[in-house]
Amino acid sequence: MAPLACVRCDAPGAPGALGCACGGLLEVRPAAPALEGEALRALFAARRASRAPEDRSGVWRYRELVAPDLPVEAIVARGEGNTGLYPAPRLAAWVGLDRGALWLKHEGENPTGSFKDRGMCVGVSAALREGARVLACASTGNTSASLASYAALAGAPCVVFVPEGKVALGKLAQTVAYGARVLAVRGSFDTAMTLVDEAARAYGLGLLNSINPWRIEGQKAIALEVLDDLGWSPPDWVVLPSGNLGNISALGKGLREARQAGLIDRLPRIAGVQAAGAAPFARYMRDPRGDLVPEPRPETVATAIRIGAPRSWEKARREVQALDGGVLAVSDAELLAAKAEIDRAGVGCEPASAASVAGLKRLVAEGRVARDARVVAILTGHLLKDPETTVELHRERGQVVVDGTLEAIGAALAGLI
Ligand SMILES: *Cc1c(COP(=O)(O)O)cnc(C)c1O
Ligand SMILES: [Zn+2]
């Protein structure tokens, strides 16, 4: 497997280690791939015609850049990736891109309904290869749903730590259905994250949060697949919601490595969007010196990004700076207004995902994204993850109760026909 090194002090990391003695996170430092440029693009394209699971997967298809040293028989895959990239002209107009273009990359179309599957298939494959027996994570819901699925697929037991009463219904349903042992921790996600980290060290659990460097390697495939979808013609911006900051770290690393491998000839810019009540990174990046100061009481309707002490802030800072990017925060009202538009476009997403479009609208209004820009907004999770917030949001346009008569139906159709 490719070597691990500390992002803070460059010290080498042992395989399976959770972090560096200095407190920094570890990252994978891959060797340059044997193939480059057109040869690599042709290999990826050829795999689309294959029936082998490792070729059909929208993560493992790019394995030269994801986990090149992992033997194919160690791969756990269930067709992750291959998510839709939807042109969204009405939404483009809504956010103010009147001469540009907007695409929605719907990562909610992954097997368990969120982008987490891209990192999880690689994280679980690597952890089991390195000898982990019991897998674990802390989660606001999507990581646990994903880990529970991949652990079950691989026949490994798993335990998940979730903040009690703060997990959206769809995510909890998946996690218990796939057979994880669910520990509902009294406290926030941040409490659960600290505990699972300690428990992993104390009891030798394989930790599958995004501080696991192999999660990041898998999530890089979002960048590769977006570029592939666009015929390797990079957009001007990629915008995504940000909580624990693993995904923006992976996006930046994936884009940079795609350029190093000659897959693209210029880099898009990236923007991370936080919820205003859980925005320690947006605050920090206004003057990024010293350490990030956590938000002690994170609060937002977008439970997937309700995180006060994001663990990957150093990696995220490096990527935002390397890609000339931006970080901002939007209110819950802005986020829900964007969700309503995404839903009515026929695409739909869970609340946190809408932060990308809400943030883009703000970036265009402030002139930071040009009106003729080509932009990809990443939708991180599926509409059905949080049915309760969605029904509440669309309540006034929702269902009408009618008597079982044709006259009643006729009255209810007023204005439609
Ligand atoms: C995990 C998640 C996020 C946040 O991603 P980070 O890597 O924690 O920044 C955003 N949206 C959804 C739906 C998620 O599940
Ligand atoms: Zn270190």
Short mmCIF file of C-alpha atoms and ligand atoms in Angstrom, two decimals:
data_model
loop_
_atom_site.label_atom_id
_atom_site.label_comp_id
_atom_site.label_asym_id
_atom_site.label_seq_id
_atom_site.Cartn_x
_atom_site.Cartn_y
_atom_site.Cartn_z
CA MET A 1 0.00 0.00 0.00
CA ALA A 2 1.15 3.56 -0.72
CA PRO A 3 2.97 5.28 2.15
CA LEU A 4 1.19 7.40 4.76
CA ALA A 5 2.59 10.70 6.04
CA CYS A 6 1.51 13.38 8.49
CA VAL A 7 -0.04 16.49 6.92
CA ARG A 8 1.41 18.65 9.72
CA CYS A 9 5.01 17.41 10.19
CA ASP A 10 5.58 15.00 7.24
CA ALA A 11 6.58 12.12 9.58
CA PRO A 12 5.77 8.71 8.08
CA GLY A 13 2.67 6.93 9.44
CA ALA A 14 2.38 3.20 10.16
CA PRO A 15 -0.26 1.29 8.13
CA GLY A 16 -3.54 1.36 10.05
CA ALA A 17 -2.38 4.22 12.32
CA LEU A 18 -5.07 6.75 13.22
CA GLY A 19 -2.88 9.85 13.36
CA CYS A 20 0.59 11.23 13.97
CA ALA A 21 2.20 11.68 17.40
CA CYS A 22 2.19 15.45 16.74
CA GLY A 23 -1.62 15.45 16.54
CA GLY A 24 -1.80 15.87 12.76
CA LEU A 25 -3.84 13.63 10.44
CA LEU A 26 -2.25 11.14 8.09
CA GLU A 27 -2.64 11.20 4.33
CA VAL A 28 -1.79 8.84 1.51
CA ARG A 29 1.14 9.96 -0.64
CA PRO A 30 0.68 7.92 -3.81
CA ALA A 31 3.39 7.29 -6.37
CA ALA A 32 2.77 8.76 -9.82
CA PRO A 33 0.59 6.31 -11.82
CA ALA A 34 2.31 4.20 -14.47
CA LEU A 35 -0.04 5.57 -17.15
CA GLU A 36 -0.86 9.22 -17.74
CA GLY A 37 -3.04 11.53 -19.80
CA GLU A 38 -4.78 10.00 -22.80
CA ALA A 39 -3.66 6.43 -21.97
CA LEU A 40 -5.25 6.70 -18.53
CA ARG A 41 -8.43 8.29 -19.89
CA ALA A 42 -8.71 5.48 -22.46
CA LEU A 43 -8.29 2.83 -19.75
CA PHE A 44 -11.07 4.40 -17.65
CA ALA A 45 -13.33 4.60 -20.70
CA ALA A 46 -12.70 0.96 -21.65
CA ARG A 47 -13.72 -0.23 -18.18
CA ARG A 48 -17.23 1.15 -18.72
CA ALA A 49 -17.85 -1.73 -21.14
CA SER A 50 -16.72 -4.34 -18.60
CA ARG A 51 -19.03 -6.38 -16.35
CA ALA A 52 -16.46 -6.85 -13.57
CA PRO A 53 -17.61 -5.16 -10.32
CA GLU A 54 -14.25 -3.41 -9.92
CA ASP A 55 -14.62 -1.89 -13.40
CA ARG A 56 -18.30 -0.96 -13.12
CA SER A 57 -17.79 0.86 -9.81
CA GLY A 58 -17.39 4.62 -10.21
CA VAL A 59 -14.66 4.48 -7.57
CA TRP A 60 -12.64 1.38 -8.43
CA ARG A 61 -12.77 2.21 -12.16
CA TYR A 62 -10.24 4.92 -11.29
CA ARG A 63 -8.15 2.61 -9.11
CA GLU A 64 -4.78 3.74 -10.56
CA LEU A 65 -5.45 7.00 -8.69
CA VAL A 66 -7.41 5.58 -5.73
CA ALA A 67 -5.68 2.52 -4.25
CA PRO A 68 -3.38 1.10 -6.93
CA ASP A 69 -1.61 -1.37 -4.63
CA LEU A 70 -4.75 -3.05 -3.29
CA PRO A 71 -5.19 -6.48 -4.94
CA VAL A 72 -8.46 -6.79 -6.85
CA GLU A 73 -9.59 -9.69 -4.60
CA ALA A 74 -9.44 -7.36 -1.58
CA ILE A 75 -11.94 -4.94 -3.15
CA VAL A 76 -15.37 -4.54 -1.52
CA ALA A 77 -17.71 -2.95 -4.07
CA ARG A 78 -21.43 -2.54 -4.65
CA GLY A 79 -21.56 -0.37 -7.74
CA GLU A 80 -20.84 2.90 -5.95
CA GLY A 81 -20.43 6.10 -7.95
CA ASN A 82 -21.82 6.37 -11.50
CA THR A 83 -24.11 9.08 -10.15
CA GLY A 84 -26.07 11.46 -12.38
CA LEU A 85 -24.70 14.82 -13.51
CA TYR A 86 -27.85 16.83 -14.29
CA PRO A 87 -27.83 20.07 -16.30
CA ALA A 88 -30.03 22.46 -14.31
CA PRO A 89 -30.86 25.54 -16.44
CA ARG A 90 -33.76 26.76 -14.24
CA LEU A 91 -31.61 26.52 -11.12
CA ALA A 92 -28.75 28.24 -12.96
CA ALA A 93 -31.08 31.19 -13.57
CA TRP A 94 -32.25 31.06 -9.93
CA VAL A 95 -28.68 31.36 -8.61
CA GLY A 96 -27.92 34.15 -11.12
CA LEU A 97 -25.74 32.29 -13.63
CA ASP A 98 -27.55 33.95 -16.55
CA ARG A 99 -24.77 33.32 -19.08
CA GLY A 100 -23.13 30.35 -17.41
CA ALA A 101 -24.11 26.76 -16.75
CA LEU A 102 -24.91 24.69 -13.68
CA TRP A 103 -24.81 20.94 -13.24
CA LEU A 104 -25.97 19.01 -10.18
CA LYS A 105 -23.80 15.98 -9.37
CA HIS A 106 -26.19 13.79 -7.36
CA GLU A 107 -24.11 11.81 -4.93
CA GLY A 108 -27.38 10.78 -3.26
CA GLU A 109 -27.56 8.16 -6.03
CA ASN A 110 -24.83 6.09 -4.40
CA PRO A 111 -25.90 2.66 -3.04
CA THR A 112 -26.76 3.89 0.47
CA GLY A 113 -27.84 7.35 -0.69
CA SER A 114 -24.84 9.53 0.05
CA PHE A 115 -21.30 10.25 -1.19
CA LYS A 116 -19.97 8.43 1.89
CA ASP A 117 -20.06 5.15 -0.08
CA ARG A 118 -17.17 6.32 -2.28
CA GLY A 119 -14.83 6.65 0.66
CA MET A 120 -16.32 3.77 2.61
CA CYS A 121 -15.75 1.08 -0.04
CA VAL A 122 -12.05 1.95 -0.07
CA GLY A 123 -11.81 2.50 3.70
CA VAL A 124 -13.43 -0.85 4.51
CA SER A 125 -11.37 -2.73 1.89
CA ALA A 126 -8.12 -1.25 3.26
CA ALA A 127 -9.05 -1.74 6.95
CA LEU A 128 -9.91 -5.42 6.48
CA ARG A 129 -6.77 -5.93 4.40
CA GLU A 130 -4.74 -4.42 7.26
CA GLY A 131 -6.33 -6.87 9.70
CA ALA A 132 -9.08 -4.84 11.40
CA ARG A 133 -11.80 -7.11 12.79
CA VAL A 134 -14.51 -4.83 14.24
CA LEU A 135 -15.23 -1.63 12.31
CA ALA A 136 -16.47 1.59 13.92
CA CYS A 137 -17.42 5.19 13.22
CA ALA A 138 -19.10 8.24 14.70
CA SER A 139 -21.78 9.64 12.47
CA THR A 140 -24.55 12.16 11.93
CA GLY A 141 -26.22 9.28 10.03
CA ASN A 142 -24.82 8.85 6.53
CA THR A 143 -21.41 7.50 7.50
CA SER A 144 -23.11 4.95 9.76
CA ALA A 145 -25.56 3.88 7.02
CA SER A 146 -22.64 3.45 4.63
CA LEU A 147 -20.35 1.63 7.07
CA ALA A 148 -23.19 -0.65 8.18
CA SER A 149 -23.81 -1.65 4.56
CA TYR A 150 -20.19 -2.26 3.55
CA ALA A 151 -19.38 -4.07 6.81
CA ALA A 152 -22.38 -6.38 6.27
CA LEU A 153 -21.32 -6.93 2.65
CA ALA A 154 -17.83 -7.93 3.80
CA GLY A 155 -19.16 -10.01 6.72
CA ALA A 156 -17.49 -7.85 9.39
CA PRO A 157 -19.17 -6.67 12.63
CA CYS A 158 -19.51 -2.92 13.14
CA VAL A 159 -20.48 -0.43 15.81
CA VAL A 160 -21.61 3.15 15.21
CA PHE A 161 -21.71 6.11 17.59
CA VAL A 162 -24.50 8.61 16.82
CA PRO A 163 -25.73 11.71 18.67
CA GLU A 164 -28.93 10.64 20.44
CA GLY A 165 -32.08 12.08 18.82
CA LYS A 166 -30.15 13.98 16.12
CA VAL A 167 -30.09 11.48 13.27
CA ALA A 168 -32.56 11.82 10.37
CA LEU A 169 -35.04 8.95 10.14
CA GLY A 170 -33.94 7.43 6.82
CA LYS A 171 -30.32 7.18 7.96
CA LEU A 172 -31.20 5.51 11.26
CA ALA A 173 -33.47 3.05 9.46
CA GLN A 174 -30.64 2.00 7.12
CA THR A 175 -28.11 1.66 9.91
CA VAL A 176 -30.24 -0.65 12.05
CA ALA A 177 -31.46 -2.58 9.00
CA TYR A 178 -27.91 -3.46 7.90
CA GLY A 179 -27.22 -4.82 11.38
CA ALA A 180 -24.83 -2.33 12.98
CA ARG A 181 -24.69 -2.07 16.75
CA VAL A 182 -25.95 1.49 17.29
CA LEU A 183 -24.74 3.44 20.31
CA ALA A 184 -26.89 6.57 20.73
CA VAL A 185 -24.54 8.85 22.65
CA ARG A 186 -25.97 11.57 24.89
CA GLY A 187 -24.25 14.61 23.39
CA SER A 188 -23.39 16.05 19.98
CA PHE A 189 -21.63 14.50 16.99
CA ASP A 190 -18.40 16.01 18.33
CA THR A 191 -18.82 14.07 21.61
CA ALA A 192 -19.45 10.87 19.65
CA MET A 193 -16.38 11.53 17.45
CA THR A 194 -14.07 12.04 20.43
CA LEU A 195 -15.42 8.87 22.05
CA VAL A 196 -15.09 6.63 19.02
CA ASP A 197 -11.51 7.82 18.54
CA GLU A 198 -10.70 6.87 22.15
CA ALA A 199 -12.62 3.60 21.90
CA ALA A 200 -10.82 2.67 18.67
CA ARG A 201 -7.46 3.05 20.42
CA ALA A 202 -8.61 1.33 23.64
CA TYR A 203 -10.37 -1.65 22.02
CA GLY A 204 -8.56 -1.97 18.69
CA LEU A 205 -11.51 -1.04 16.48
CA GLY A 206 -10.94 -0.17 12.82
CA LEU A 207 -11.98 3.51 12.63
CA LEU A 208 -13.82 4.46 9.44
CA ASN A 209 -14.42 8.18 9.88
CA SER A 210 -12.92 10.50 7.29
CA ILE A 211 -9.80 10.94 9.44
CA ASN A 212 -9.04 7.49 7.99
CA PRO A 213 -6.79 8.42 5.03
CA TRP A 214 -8.26 5.68 2.79
CA ARG A 215 -11.73 7.24 3.07
CA ILE A 216 -10.26 10.36 1.48
CA GLU A 217 -8.63 8.34 -1.31
CA GLY A 218 -12.00 6.84 -2.24
CA GLN A 219 -13.81 10.16 -2.07
CA LYS A 220 -11.32 11.60 -4.58
CA ALA A 221 -13.34 9.64 -7.14
CA ILE A 222 -16.03 12.36 -6.96
CA ALA A 223 -13.53 14.70 -8.62
CA LEU A 224 -12.48 12.11 -11.19
CA GLU A 225 -16.03 11.16 -12.10
CA VAL A 226 -17.18 14.79 -12.48
CA LEU A 227 -14.24 15.46 -14.81
CA ASP A 228 -14.93 12.24 -16.73
CA ASP A 229 -18.66 13.17 -17.03
CA LEU A 230 -17.62 16.51 -18.56
CA GLY A 231 -15.27 14.87 -21.07
CA TRP A 232 -12.23 15.93 -19.01
CA SER A 233 -13.06 19.58 -19.65
CA PRO A 234 -12.91 21.05 -16.12
CA PRO A 235 -15.65 23.38 -14.84
CA ASP A 236 -14.70 26.78 -13.40
CA TRP A 237 -16.01 25.97 -9.93
CA VAL A 238 -17.06 22.96 -7.87
CA VAL A 239 -19.22 23.84 -4.85
CA LEU A 240 -20.10 21.47 -2.01
CA PRO A 241 -21.50 21.39 1.56
CA SER A 242 -18.89 21.12 4.32
CA GLY A 243 -19.13 19.67 7.82
CA ASN A 244 -16.25 17.55 9.08
CA LEU A 245 -14.29 18.72 5.98
CA GLY A 246 -13.28 15.29 4.67
CA ASN A 247 -15.08 15.71 1.39
CA ILE A 248 -13.60 19.08 0.43
CA SER A 249 -10.16 17.70 1.32
CA ALA A 250 -10.77 14.74 -0.99
CA LEU A 251 -12.16 16.92 -3.79
CA GLY A 252 -9.09 19.16 -3.77
CA LYS A 253 -6.62 16.27 -3.57
CA GLY A 254 -8.43 14.43 -6.37
CA LEU A 255 -8.40 17.48 -8.65
CA ARG A 256 -4.72 18.19 -8.01
CA GLU A 257 -3.74 14.57 -8.64
CA ALA A 258 -5.87 14.51 -11.80
CA ARG A 259 -3.82 17.39 -13.14
CA GLN A 260 -0.52 15.81 -12.07
CA ALA A 261 -1.55 12.68 -14.00
CA GLY A 262 -2.25 14.76 -17.10
CA LEU A 263 -6.01 14.03 -17.07
CA ILE A 264 -6.83 17.77 -17.13
CA ASP A 265 -4.74 20.80 -18.00
CA ARG A 266 -6.16 23.32 -15.53
CA LEU A 267 -7.72 23.24 -12.06
CA PRO A 268 -11.26 24.29 -11.17
CA ARG A 269 -11.74 26.45 -8.09
CA ILE A 270 -13.60 24.96 -5.12
CA ALA A 271 -16.00 26.37 -2.53
CA GLY A 272 -17.11 24.79 0.75
CA VAL A 273 -20.44 25.88 2.21
CA GLN A 274 -21.24 25.52 5.92
CA ALA A 275 -24.49 26.13 7.81
CA ALA A 276 -24.33 29.42 9.71
CA GLY A 277 -24.96 27.71 13.07
CA ALA A 278 -22.09 25.25 12.49
CA ALA A 279 -19.50 27.31 10.62
CA PRO A 280 -16.17 27.19 12.48
CA PHE A 281 -14.20 26.67 9.24
CA ALA A 282 -15.85 29.58 7.41
CA ARG A 283 -14.95 31.78 10.38
CA TYR A 284 -11.41 30.44 10.56
CA MET A 285 -10.70 30.95 6.85
CA ARG A 286 -11.32 34.69 7.05
CA ASP A 287 -7.90 34.87 8.72
CA PRO A 288 -6.39 31.37 8.66
CA ARG A 289 -3.70 31.56 11.28
CA GLY A 290 -3.13 29.36 14.33
CA ASP A 291 -5.58 26.55 15.09
CA LEU A 292 -9.26 26.36 14.18
CA VAL A 293 -11.53 27.33 17.08
CA PRO A 294 -14.43 24.84 17.39
CA GLU A 295 -18.07 25.94 17.61
CA PRO A 296 -19.19 24.67 21.05
CA ARG A 297 -22.93 24.47 20.26
CA PRO A 298 -23.43 23.68 16.56
CA GLU A 299 -27.06 24.03 15.45
CA THR A 300 -28.71 23.65 12.04
CA VAL A 301 -31.64 21.88 10.38
CA ALA A 302 -29.01 20.26 8.14
CA THR A 303 -28.05 17.46 10.56
CA ALA A 304 -25.36 16.04 8.24
CA ILE A 305 -23.25 19.18 8.72
CA ARG A 306 -24.17 19.87 12.35
CA ILE A 307 -20.51 19.64 13.40
CA GLY A 308 -18.62 22.06 15.64
CA ALA A 309 -15.12 20.57 15.69
CA PRO A 310 -14.31 19.48 12.12
CA ARG A 311 -11.40 17.06 12.15
CA SER A 312 -9.98 17.61 8.65
CA TRP A 313 -9.58 21.39 8.87
CA GLU A 314 -5.84 21.38 8.10
CA LYS A 315 -6.29 19.27 4.98
CA ALA A 316 -9.24 21.43 3.92
CA ARG A 317 -7.29 24.66 4.42
CA ARG A 318 -4.49 23.36 2.22
CA GLU A 319 -6.90 22.41 -0.58
CA VAL A 320 -8.87 25.68 -0.45
CA GLN A 321 -5.62 27.62 -0.65
CA ALA A 322 -4.14 25.43 -3.40
CA LEU A 323 -7.27 25.74 -5.58
CA ASP A 324 -7.84 29.45 -4.96
CA GLY A 325 -11.14 28.52 -3.37
CA GLY A 326 -13.61 29.99 -0.92
CA VAL A 327 -15.51 29.03 2.22
CA LEU A 328 -18.76 30.60 3.35
CA ALA A 329 -21.77 30.05 5.59
CA VAL A 330 -25.48 30.23 4.71
CA SER A 331 -28.48 30.46 7.03
CA ASP A 332 -30.95 27.60 7.45
CA ALA A 333 -33.52 29.77 5.64
CA GLU A 334 -31.21 30.14 2.59
CA LEU A 335 -30.45 26.45 2.68
CA LEU A 336 -34.11 25.42 2.81
CA ALA A 337 -35.05 27.87 0.03
CA ALA A 338 -32.39 26.23 -2.14
CA LYS A 339 -33.64 22.76 -1.18
CA ALA A 340 -37.18 23.69 -2.26
CA GLU A 341 -35.83 24.75 -5.70
CA ILE A 342 -33.72 21.58 -6.07
CA ASP A 343 -36.70 19.45 -5.08
CA ARG A 344 -39.02 21.19 -7.57
CA ALA A 345 -36.44 20.78 -10.33
CA GLY A 346 -37.28 17.05 -10.02
CA VAL A 347 -33.89 16.15 -8.60
CA GLY A 348 -34.28 16.58 -4.82
CA CYS A 349 -31.77 16.17 -2.01
CA GLU A 350 -31.45 16.06 1.76
CA PRO A 351 -31.21 19.45 3.57
CA ALA A 352 -27.40 19.58 4.01
CA SER A 353 -26.86 19.00 0.29
CA ALA A 354 -28.73 22.18 -0.60
CA ALA A 355 -25.99 24.23 1.08
CA SER A 356 -24.04 23.91 -2.19
CA VAL A 357 -26.71 25.68 -4.27
CA ALA A 358 -27.50 28.19 -1.51
CA GLY A 359 -23.80 29.01 -1.24
CA LEU A 360 -23.44 29.33 -5.00
CA LYS A 361 -26.32 31.82 -5.11
CA ARG A 362 -24.50 33.92 -2.54
CA LEU A 363 -21.14 33.65 -4.36
CA VAL A 364 -22.75 34.84 -7.61
CA ALA A 365 -24.57 37.71 -5.84
CA GLU A 366 -21.26 38.81 -4.27
CA GLY A 367 -19.48 38.65 -7.64
CA ARG A 368 -17.06 35.95 -6.46
CA VAL A 369 -18.39 33.51 -9.06
CA ALA A 370 -18.82 35.14 -12.50
CA ARG A 371 -22.28 35.05 -14.12
CA ASP A 372 -20.85 33.17 -17.11
CA ALA A 373 -19.10 30.50 -15.03
CA ARG A 374 -19.52 26.75 -15.57
CA VAL A 375 -20.29 25.34 -12.14
CA VAL A 376 -20.84 21.88 -10.66
CA ALA A 377 -22.78 21.78 -7.38
CA ILE A 378 -22.45 18.53 -5.47
CA LEU A 379 -25.61 17.15 -3.88
CA THR A 380 -24.27 14.97 -1.10
CA GLY A 381 -27.34 13.01 0.02
CA HIS A 382 -30.69 11.63 -1.18
CA LEU A 383 -34.06 13.29 -0.67
CA LEU A 384 -35.41 10.29 1.27
CA LYS A 385 -32.73 10.52 3.96
CA ASP A 386 -34.70 13.13 5.89
CA PRO A 387 -38.39 12.73 4.99
CA GLU A 388 -39.58 14.65 8.04
CA THR A 389 -37.83 17.94 7.15
CA THR A 390 -38.96 17.58 3.53
CA VAL A 391 -42.65 17.05 4.34
CA GLU A 392 -42.53 19.99 6.72
CA LEU A 393 -40.83 22.21 4.08
CA HIS A 394 -43.40 21.49 1.37
CA ARG A 395 -46.40 21.32 3.70
CA GLU A 396 -48.43 24.14 2.14
CA ARG A 397 -48.10 22.62 -1.37
CA GLY A 398 -48.52 19.09 -0.11
CA GLN A 399 -51.44 16.73 -0.08
CA VAL A 400 -55.12 17.67 -0.18
CA VAL A 401 -57.60 15.32 1.53
CA VAL A 402 -60.67 14.75 -0.68
CA ASP A 403 -63.92 12.80 -0.50
CA GLY A 404 -64.03 9.74 -2.75
CA THR A 405 -66.27 11.37 -5.40
CA LEU A 406 -65.57 12.68 -8.90
CA GLU A 407 -67.02 16.08 -7.95
CA ALA A 408 -64.54 16.42 -5.10
CA ILE A 409 -61.69 15.46 -7.44
CA GLY A 410 -62.90 18.07 -9.96
CA ALA A 411 -62.89 20.75 -7.26
CA ALA A 412 -59.40 19.73 -6.19
CA LEU A 413 -58.11 20.08 -9.77
CA ALA A 414 -59.05 23.77 -9.87
CA GLY A 415 -56.21 25.81 -11.33
CA LEU A 416 -54.47 22.75 -12.79
CA ILE A 417 -56.75 21.89 -15.73
C1 LIG B 1 -21.10 13.82 5.48
C2 LIG B 1 -21.99 14.75 4.76
C3 LIG B 1 -21.63 16.08 4.50
C4 LIG B 1 -20.37 16.69 5.00
O1 LIG B 1 -19.20 16.15 4.46
P1 LIG B 1 -17.82 16.36 5.25
O2 LIG B 1 -16.87 15.47 4.58
O3 LIG B 1 -18.11 15.94 6.67
O4 LIG B 1 -17.49 17.81 5.17
C5 LIG B 1 -22.50 16.86 3.77
N1 LIG B 1 -23.68 16.39 3.32
C6 LIG B 1 -24.06 15.12 3.57
C7 LIG B 1 -25.39 14.67 3.07
C8 LIG B 1 -23.24 14.27 4.29
O5 LIG B 1 -23.65 13.03 4.54
ZN ZN B 2 2.94 14.87 12.60
#
